[in-house]
mmCIF file of C-alpha atoms in Angstrom:
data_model
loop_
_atom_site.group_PDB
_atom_site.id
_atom_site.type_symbol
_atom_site.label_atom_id
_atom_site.label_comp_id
_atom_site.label_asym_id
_atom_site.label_seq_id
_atom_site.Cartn_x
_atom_site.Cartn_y
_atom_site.Cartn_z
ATOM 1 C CA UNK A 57 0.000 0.000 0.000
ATOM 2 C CA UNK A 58 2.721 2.566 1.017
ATOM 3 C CA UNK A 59 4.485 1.559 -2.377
ATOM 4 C CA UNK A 60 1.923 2.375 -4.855
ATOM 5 C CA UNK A 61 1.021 5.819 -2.950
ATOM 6 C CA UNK A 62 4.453 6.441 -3.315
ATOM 7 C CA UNK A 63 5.095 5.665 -7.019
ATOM 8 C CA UNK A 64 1.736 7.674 -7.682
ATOM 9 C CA UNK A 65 3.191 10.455 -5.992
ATOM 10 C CA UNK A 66 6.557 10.264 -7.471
ATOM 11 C CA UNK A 67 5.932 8.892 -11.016
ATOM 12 C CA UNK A 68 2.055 9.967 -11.686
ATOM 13 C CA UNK A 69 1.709 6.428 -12.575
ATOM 14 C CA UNK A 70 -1.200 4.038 -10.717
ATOM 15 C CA UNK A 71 -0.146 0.595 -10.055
ATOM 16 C CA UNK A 72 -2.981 -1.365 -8.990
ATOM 17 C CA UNK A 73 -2.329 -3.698 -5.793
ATOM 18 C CA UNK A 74 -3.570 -6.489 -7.938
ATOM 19 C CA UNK A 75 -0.211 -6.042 -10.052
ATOM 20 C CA UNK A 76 2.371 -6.256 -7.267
ATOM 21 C CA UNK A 77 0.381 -9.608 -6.342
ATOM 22 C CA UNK A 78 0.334 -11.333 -9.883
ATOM 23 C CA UNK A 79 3.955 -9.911 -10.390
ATOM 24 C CA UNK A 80 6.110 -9.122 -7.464
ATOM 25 C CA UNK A 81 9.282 -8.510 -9.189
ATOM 26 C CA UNK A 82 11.381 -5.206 -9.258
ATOM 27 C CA UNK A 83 12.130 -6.422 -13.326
ATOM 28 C CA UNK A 84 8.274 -6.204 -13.832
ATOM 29 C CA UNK A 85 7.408 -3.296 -11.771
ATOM 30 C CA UNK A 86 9.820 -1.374 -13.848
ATOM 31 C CA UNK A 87 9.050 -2.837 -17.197
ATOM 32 C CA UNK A 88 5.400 -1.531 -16.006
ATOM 33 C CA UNK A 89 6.382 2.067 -14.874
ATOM 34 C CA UNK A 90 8.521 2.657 -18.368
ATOM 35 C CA UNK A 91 4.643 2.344 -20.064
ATOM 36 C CA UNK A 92 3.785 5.561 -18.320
ATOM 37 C CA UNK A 93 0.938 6.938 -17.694
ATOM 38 C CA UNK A 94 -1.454 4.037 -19.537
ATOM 39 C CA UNK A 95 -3.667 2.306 -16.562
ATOM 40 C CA UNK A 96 -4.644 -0.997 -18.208
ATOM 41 C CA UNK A 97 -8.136 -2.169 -17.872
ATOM 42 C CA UNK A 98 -9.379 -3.385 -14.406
ATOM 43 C CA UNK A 99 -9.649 -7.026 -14.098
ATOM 44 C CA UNK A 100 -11.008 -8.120 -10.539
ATOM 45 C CA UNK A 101 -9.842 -11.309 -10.879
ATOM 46 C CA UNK A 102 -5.987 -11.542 -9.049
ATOM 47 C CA UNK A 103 -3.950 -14.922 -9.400
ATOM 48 C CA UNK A 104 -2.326 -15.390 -6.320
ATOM 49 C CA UNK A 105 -0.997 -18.956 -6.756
ATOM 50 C CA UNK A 106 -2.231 -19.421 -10.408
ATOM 51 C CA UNK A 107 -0.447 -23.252 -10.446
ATOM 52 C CA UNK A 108 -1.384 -26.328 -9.275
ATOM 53 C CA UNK A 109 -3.538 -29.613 -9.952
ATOM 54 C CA UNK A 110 -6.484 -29.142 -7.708
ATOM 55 C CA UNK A 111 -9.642 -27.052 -8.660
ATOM 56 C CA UNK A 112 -8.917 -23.318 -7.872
ATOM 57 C CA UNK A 113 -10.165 -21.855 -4.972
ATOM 58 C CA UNK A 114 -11.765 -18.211 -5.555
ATOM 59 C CA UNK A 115 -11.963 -15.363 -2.432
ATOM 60 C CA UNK A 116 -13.883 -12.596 -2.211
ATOM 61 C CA UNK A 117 -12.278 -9.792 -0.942
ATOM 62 C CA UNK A 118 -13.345 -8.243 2.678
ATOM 63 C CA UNK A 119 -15.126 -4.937 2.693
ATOM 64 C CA UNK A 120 -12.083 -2.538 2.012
ATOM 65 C CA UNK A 121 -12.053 -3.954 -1.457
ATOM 66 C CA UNK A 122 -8.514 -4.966 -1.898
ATOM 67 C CA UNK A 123 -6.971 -8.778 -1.311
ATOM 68 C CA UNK A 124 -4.110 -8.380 0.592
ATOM 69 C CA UNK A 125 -4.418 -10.767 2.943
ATOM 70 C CA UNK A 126 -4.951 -13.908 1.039
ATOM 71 C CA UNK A 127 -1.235 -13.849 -0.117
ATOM 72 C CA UNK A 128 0.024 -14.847 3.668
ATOM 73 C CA UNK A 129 -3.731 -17.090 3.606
ATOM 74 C CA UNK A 130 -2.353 -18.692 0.425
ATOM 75 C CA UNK A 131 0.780 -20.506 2.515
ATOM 76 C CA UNK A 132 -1.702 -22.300 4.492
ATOM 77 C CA UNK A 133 -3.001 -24.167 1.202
ATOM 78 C CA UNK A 134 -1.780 -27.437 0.332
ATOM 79 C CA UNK A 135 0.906 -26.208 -2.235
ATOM 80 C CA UNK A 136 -1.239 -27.779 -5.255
ATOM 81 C CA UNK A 137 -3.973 -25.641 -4.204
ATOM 82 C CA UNK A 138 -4.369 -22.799 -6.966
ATOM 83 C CA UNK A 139 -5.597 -19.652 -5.591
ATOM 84 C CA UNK A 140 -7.472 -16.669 -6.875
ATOM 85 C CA UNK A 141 -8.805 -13.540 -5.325
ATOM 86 C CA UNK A 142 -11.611 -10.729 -6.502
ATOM 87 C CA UNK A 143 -11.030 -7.578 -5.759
ATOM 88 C CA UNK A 144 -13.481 -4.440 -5.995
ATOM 89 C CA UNK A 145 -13.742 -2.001 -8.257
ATOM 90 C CA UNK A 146 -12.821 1.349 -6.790
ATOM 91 C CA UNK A 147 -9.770 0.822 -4.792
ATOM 92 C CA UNK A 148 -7.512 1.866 -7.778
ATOM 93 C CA UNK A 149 -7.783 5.562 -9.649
ATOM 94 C CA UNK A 150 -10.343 6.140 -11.863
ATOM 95 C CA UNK A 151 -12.832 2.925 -11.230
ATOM 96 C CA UNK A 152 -15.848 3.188 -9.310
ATOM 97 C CA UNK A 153 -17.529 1.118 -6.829
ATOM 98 C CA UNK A 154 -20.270 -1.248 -7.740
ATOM 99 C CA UNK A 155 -23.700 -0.610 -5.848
ATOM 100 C CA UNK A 156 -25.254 -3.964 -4.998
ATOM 101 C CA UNK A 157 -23.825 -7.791 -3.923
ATOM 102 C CA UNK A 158 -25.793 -8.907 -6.811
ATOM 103 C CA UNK A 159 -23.583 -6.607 -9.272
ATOM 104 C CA UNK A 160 -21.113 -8.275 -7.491
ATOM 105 C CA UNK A 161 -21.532 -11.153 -8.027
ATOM 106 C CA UNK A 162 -22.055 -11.175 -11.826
ATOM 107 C CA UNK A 163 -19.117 -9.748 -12.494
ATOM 108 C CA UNK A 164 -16.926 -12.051 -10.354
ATOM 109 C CA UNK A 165 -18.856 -15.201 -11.987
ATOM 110 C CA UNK A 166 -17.906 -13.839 -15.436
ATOM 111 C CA UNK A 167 -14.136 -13.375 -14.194
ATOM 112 C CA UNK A 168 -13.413 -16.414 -12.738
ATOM 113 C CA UNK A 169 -14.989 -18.434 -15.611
ATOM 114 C CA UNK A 170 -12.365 -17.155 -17.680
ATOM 115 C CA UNK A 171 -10.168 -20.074 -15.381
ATOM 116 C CA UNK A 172 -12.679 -22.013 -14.546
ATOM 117 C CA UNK A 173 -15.229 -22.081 -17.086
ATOM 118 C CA UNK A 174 -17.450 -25.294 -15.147
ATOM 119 C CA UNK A 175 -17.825 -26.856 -11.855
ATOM 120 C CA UNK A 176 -17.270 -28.171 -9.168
ATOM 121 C CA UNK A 177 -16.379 -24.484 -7.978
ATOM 122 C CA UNK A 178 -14.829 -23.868 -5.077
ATOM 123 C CA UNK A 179 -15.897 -20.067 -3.624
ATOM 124 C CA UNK A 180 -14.976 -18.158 -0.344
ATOM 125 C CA UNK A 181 -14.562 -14.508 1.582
ATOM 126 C CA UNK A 182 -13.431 -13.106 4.862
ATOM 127 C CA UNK A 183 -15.775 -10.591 6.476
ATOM 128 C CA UNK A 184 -17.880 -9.120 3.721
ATOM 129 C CA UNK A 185 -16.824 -11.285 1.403
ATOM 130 C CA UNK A 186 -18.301 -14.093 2.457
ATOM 131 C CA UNK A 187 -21.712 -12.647 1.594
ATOM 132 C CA UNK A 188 -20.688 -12.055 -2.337
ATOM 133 C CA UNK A 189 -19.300 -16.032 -2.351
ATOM 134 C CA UNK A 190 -22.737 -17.102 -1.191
ATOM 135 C CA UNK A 191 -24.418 -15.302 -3.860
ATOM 136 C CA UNK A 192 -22.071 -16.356 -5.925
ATOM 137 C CA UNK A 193 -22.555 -19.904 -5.113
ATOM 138 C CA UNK A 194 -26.360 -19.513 -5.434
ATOM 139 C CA UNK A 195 -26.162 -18.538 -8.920
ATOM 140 C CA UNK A 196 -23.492 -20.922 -10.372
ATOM 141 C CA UNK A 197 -25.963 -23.249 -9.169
ATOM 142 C CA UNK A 198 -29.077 -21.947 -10.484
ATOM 143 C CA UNK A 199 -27.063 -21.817 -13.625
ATOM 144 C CA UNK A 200 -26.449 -25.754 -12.867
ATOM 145 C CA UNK A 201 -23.209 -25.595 -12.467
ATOM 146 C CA UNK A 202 -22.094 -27.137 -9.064
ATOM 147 C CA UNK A 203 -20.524 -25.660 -6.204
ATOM 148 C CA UNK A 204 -17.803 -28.066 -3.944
ATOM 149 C CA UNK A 205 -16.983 -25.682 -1.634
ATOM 150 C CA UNK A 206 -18.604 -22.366 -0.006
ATOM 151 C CA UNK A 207 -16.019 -20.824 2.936
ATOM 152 C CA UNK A 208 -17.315 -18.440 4.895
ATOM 153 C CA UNK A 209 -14.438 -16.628 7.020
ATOM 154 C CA UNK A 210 -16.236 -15.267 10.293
ATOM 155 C CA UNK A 211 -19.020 -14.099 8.115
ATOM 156 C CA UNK A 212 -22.295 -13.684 10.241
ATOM 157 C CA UNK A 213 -25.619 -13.706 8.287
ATOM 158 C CA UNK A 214 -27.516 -10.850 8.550
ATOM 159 C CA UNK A 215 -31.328 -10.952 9.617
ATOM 160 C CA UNK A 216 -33.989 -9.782 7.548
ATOM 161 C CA UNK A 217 -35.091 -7.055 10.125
ATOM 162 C CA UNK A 218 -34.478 -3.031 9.160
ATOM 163 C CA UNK A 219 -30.552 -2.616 9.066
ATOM 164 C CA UNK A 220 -28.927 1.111 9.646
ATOM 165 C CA UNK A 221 -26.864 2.704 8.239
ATOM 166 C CA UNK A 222 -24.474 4.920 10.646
ATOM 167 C CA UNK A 223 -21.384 6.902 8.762
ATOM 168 C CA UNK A 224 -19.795 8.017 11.836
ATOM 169 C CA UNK A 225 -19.650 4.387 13.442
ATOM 170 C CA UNK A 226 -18.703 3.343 9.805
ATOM 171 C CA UNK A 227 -15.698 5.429 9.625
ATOM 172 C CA UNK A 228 -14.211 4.461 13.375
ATOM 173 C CA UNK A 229 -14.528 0.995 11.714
ATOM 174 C CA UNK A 230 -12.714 1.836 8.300
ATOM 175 C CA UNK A 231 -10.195 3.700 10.704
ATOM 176 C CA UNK A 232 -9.235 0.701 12.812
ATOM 177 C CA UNK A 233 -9.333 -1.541 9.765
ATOM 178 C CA UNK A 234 -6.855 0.725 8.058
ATOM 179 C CA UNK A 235 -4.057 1.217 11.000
ATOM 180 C CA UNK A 236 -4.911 -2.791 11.791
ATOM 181 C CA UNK A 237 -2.278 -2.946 8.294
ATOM 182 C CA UNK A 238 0.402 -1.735 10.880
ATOM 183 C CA UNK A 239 -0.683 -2.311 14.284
ATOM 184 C CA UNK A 240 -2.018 -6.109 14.613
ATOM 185 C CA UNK A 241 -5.468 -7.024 15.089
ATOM 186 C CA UNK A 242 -5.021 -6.682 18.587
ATOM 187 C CA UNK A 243 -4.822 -3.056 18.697
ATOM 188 C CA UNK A 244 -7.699 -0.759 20.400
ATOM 189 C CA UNK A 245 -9.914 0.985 18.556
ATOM 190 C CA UNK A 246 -8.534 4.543 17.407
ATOM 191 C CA UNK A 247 -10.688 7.861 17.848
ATOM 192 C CA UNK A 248 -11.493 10.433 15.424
ATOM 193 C CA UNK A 249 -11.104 13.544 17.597
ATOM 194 C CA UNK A 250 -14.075 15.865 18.231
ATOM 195 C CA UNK A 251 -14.110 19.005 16.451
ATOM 196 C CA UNK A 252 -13.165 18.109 12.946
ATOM 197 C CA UNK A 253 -15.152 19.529 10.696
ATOM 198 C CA UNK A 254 -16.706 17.357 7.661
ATOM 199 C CA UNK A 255 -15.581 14.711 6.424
ATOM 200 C CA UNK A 256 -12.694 16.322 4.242
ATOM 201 C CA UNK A 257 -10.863 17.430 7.627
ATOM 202 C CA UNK A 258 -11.509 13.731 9.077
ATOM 203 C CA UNK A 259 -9.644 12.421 5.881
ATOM 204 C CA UNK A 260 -6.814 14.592 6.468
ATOM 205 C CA UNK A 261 -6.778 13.345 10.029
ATOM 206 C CA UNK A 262 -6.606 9.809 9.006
ATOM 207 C CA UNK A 263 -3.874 10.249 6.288
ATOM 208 C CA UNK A 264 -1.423 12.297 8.987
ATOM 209 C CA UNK A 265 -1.981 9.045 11.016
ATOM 210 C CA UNK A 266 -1.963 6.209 8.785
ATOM 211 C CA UNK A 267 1.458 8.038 7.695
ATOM 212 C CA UNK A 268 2.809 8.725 11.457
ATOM 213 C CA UNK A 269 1.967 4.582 11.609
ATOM 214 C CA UNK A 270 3.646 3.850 8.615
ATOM 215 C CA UNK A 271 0.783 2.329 6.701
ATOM 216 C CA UNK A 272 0.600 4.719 4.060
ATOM 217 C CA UNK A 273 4.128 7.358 3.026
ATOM 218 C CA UNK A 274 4.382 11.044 4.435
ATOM 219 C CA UNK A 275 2.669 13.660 2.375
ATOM 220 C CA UNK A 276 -0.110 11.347 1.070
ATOM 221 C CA UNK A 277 -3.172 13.329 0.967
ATOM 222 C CA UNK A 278 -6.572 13.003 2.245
ATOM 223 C CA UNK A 279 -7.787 12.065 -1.443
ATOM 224 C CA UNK A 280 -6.484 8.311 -1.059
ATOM 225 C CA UNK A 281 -8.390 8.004 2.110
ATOM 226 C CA UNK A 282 -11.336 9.520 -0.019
ATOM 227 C CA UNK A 283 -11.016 6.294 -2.566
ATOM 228 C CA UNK A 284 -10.416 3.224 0.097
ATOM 229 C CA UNK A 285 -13.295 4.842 2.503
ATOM 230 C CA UNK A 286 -15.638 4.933 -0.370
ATOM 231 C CA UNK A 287 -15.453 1.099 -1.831
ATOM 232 C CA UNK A 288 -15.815 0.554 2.534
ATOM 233 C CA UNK A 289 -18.848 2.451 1.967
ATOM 234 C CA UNK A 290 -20.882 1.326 -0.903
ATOM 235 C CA UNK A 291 -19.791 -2.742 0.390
ATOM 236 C CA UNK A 292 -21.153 -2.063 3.399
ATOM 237 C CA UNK A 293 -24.240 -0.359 1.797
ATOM 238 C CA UNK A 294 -24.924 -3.231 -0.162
ATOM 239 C CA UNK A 295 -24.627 -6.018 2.275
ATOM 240 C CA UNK A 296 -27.375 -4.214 4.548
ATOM 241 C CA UNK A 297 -29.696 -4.214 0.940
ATOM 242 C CA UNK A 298 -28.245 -8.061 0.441
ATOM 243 C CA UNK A 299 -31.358 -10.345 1.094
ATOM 244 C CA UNK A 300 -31.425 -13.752 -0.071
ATOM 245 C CA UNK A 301 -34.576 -15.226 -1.760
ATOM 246 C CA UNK A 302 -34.860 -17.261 0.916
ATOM 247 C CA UNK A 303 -37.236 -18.024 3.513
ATOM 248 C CA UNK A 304 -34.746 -16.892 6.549
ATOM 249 C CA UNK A 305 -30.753 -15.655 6.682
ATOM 250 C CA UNK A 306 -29.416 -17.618 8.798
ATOM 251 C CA UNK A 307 -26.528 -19.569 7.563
ATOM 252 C CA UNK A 308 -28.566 -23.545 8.547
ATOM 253 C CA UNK A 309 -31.979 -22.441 7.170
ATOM 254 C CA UNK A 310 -30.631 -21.040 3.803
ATOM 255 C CA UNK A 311 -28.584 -24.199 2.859
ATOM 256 C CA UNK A 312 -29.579 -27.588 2.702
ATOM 257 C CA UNK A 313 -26.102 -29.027 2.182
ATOM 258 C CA UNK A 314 -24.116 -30.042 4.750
ATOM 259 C CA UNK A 315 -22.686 -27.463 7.033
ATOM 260 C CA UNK A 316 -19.043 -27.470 8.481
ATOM 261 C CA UNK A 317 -18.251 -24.980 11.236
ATOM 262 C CA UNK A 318 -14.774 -24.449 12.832
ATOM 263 C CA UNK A 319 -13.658 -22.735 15.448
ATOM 264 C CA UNK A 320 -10.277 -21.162 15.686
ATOM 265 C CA UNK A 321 -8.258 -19.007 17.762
ATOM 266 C CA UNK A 322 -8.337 -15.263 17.636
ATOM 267 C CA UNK A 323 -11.284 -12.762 16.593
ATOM 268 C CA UNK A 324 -13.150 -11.338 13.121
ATOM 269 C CA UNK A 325 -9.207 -9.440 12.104
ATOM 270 C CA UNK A 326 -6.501 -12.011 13.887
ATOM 271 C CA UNK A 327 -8.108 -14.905 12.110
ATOM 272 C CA UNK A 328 -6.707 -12.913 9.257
ATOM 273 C CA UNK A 329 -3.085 -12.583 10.626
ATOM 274 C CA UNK A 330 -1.302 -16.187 9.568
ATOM 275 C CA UNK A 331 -1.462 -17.600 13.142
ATOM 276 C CA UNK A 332 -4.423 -20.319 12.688
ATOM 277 C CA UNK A 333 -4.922 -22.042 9.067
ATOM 278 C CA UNK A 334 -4.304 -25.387 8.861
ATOM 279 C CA UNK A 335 -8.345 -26.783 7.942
ATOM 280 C CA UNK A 336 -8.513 -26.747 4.508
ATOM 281 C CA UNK A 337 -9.610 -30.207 2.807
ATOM 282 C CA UNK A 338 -6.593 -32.151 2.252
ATOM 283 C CA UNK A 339 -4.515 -30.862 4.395
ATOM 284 C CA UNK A 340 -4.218 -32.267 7.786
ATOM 285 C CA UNK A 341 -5.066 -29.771 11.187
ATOM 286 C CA UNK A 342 -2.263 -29.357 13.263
#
């Protein structure tokens, strides 16, 4: 994250996260900055262990949008295990984020056919993800396609009752979720002081501190906080629109597959934080 502020800043060139992940070589990085200024199209789909002889796995990324932190996830595969992530739209310059987990959910089908074109499909997410993997599930398989595998990482289903919406609560969340990059998962929640006025001024107030933390470089201005804060937005606006057409949302009355549940250590971000996966089918818990 601090790298691609940084060669925006210096070279006026965007490098999506997405590319560092596919291609996380200095040879590559520079063979991309001599193109200049040309952003190439955005493709959500990121490979983040494109080889192996298994059926891919496919993870939806959390509500900030970017996929990050399946690359230390991806260790904790058995090594034949391909793995791809979907990221959202509006994390890099000039893309905009999509309204609705249905939108979604299209889109990511039509990427991840272009490796997988049938079934069995194996579909996940962390978070907010997990609700875009279940309605991506439910439409591979009313397209008749079948679906192996449906991991939900600490992703509670919501109930049909009236959900709020709450900006200010929303934006301690994004906050924490932001300095978490540098501080652990542990780490207490962080206050937006009292007295800043709109939300241009709380921007600014996050930048200075996601610099002073080291998360993003010095002298990064309240703009990128502008773009992540805004895919955090419209995800979290369209999980509390998501509703199933289903008779209830909870997780045993909307399936009627079977249903694996397992517990690990740590809470909703540490799970995240390469302490505690060793589950996945085929490879052995430890």
């Amino acid at each position: 994250m601090r790298l691609t502020v940084r060669i925006e800043q210096r070279y006026g060139v965007g490098i999506p996260l997405s590319q560092f992940i596919a291609a996380p070589t200095a040879a590559r990085l520079a063979a991309r900055l001599r193109e200049g200024g040309a952003a190439p199209a955005f493709d959500p789909l990121v490979p983040i262990r494109p080889q192996g002889t298994r059926p891919p796995l496919f993870m939806v990324h959390p509500m900030g949008g970017n996929v990050l932190r399946y690359v230390p996830f991806a260790r904790h595969l058995p090594e034949d295990q391909p793995l791809y992530a979907l990221q959202a739209c509006g994390s890099d310059p000039g893309t905009t984020p999509l309204g609705t987990v249905e939108e979604l959910a299209d889109g990511y089908i039509a990427a991840l056919r272009t490796v997988q074109p049938h079934g069995p499909y194996s579909v996940g997410g962390w978070s907010y993800g997990g609700f875009v993997a279940f309605e991506i599930a439910r439409r591979l398989r009313d397209a008749g396609e079948e679906v192996a595998h449906l991991v939900l990482l600490d992703t509670t289903a919501l109930s049909r009752s009236e959900r709020h919406r709450h900006d200010d609560a929303l934006l301690g969340w994004f906050f924490w979720e932001l300095l978490w990059l540098g501080r652990g998962g542990d780490s207490p929640m962080e206050v937006i002081p009292d007295g800043l006025e709109g939300l241009d001024e709380k921007f600014q107030f996050i930048a200075r501190l996601a610099a002073d933390e080291g998360v993003l470089p010095a002298g990064n201005s309240g703009a990128v906080i502008r773009r992540l804060f805004g895919v955090h937005r419209a995800n979290w606006q369209a999980a509390l629109e998501y509703r199933p057409e289903d008779e209830s949302n909870g997780w045993r009355d909307i399936t009627g597959g079977p249903l694996r549940v397992i517990a690990v250590p740590g809470d909703h971000l540490t799970i995240m934080e390469n302490r505690t996966w060793n589950t996945w089918p085929g490879r052995s818990r430890t």
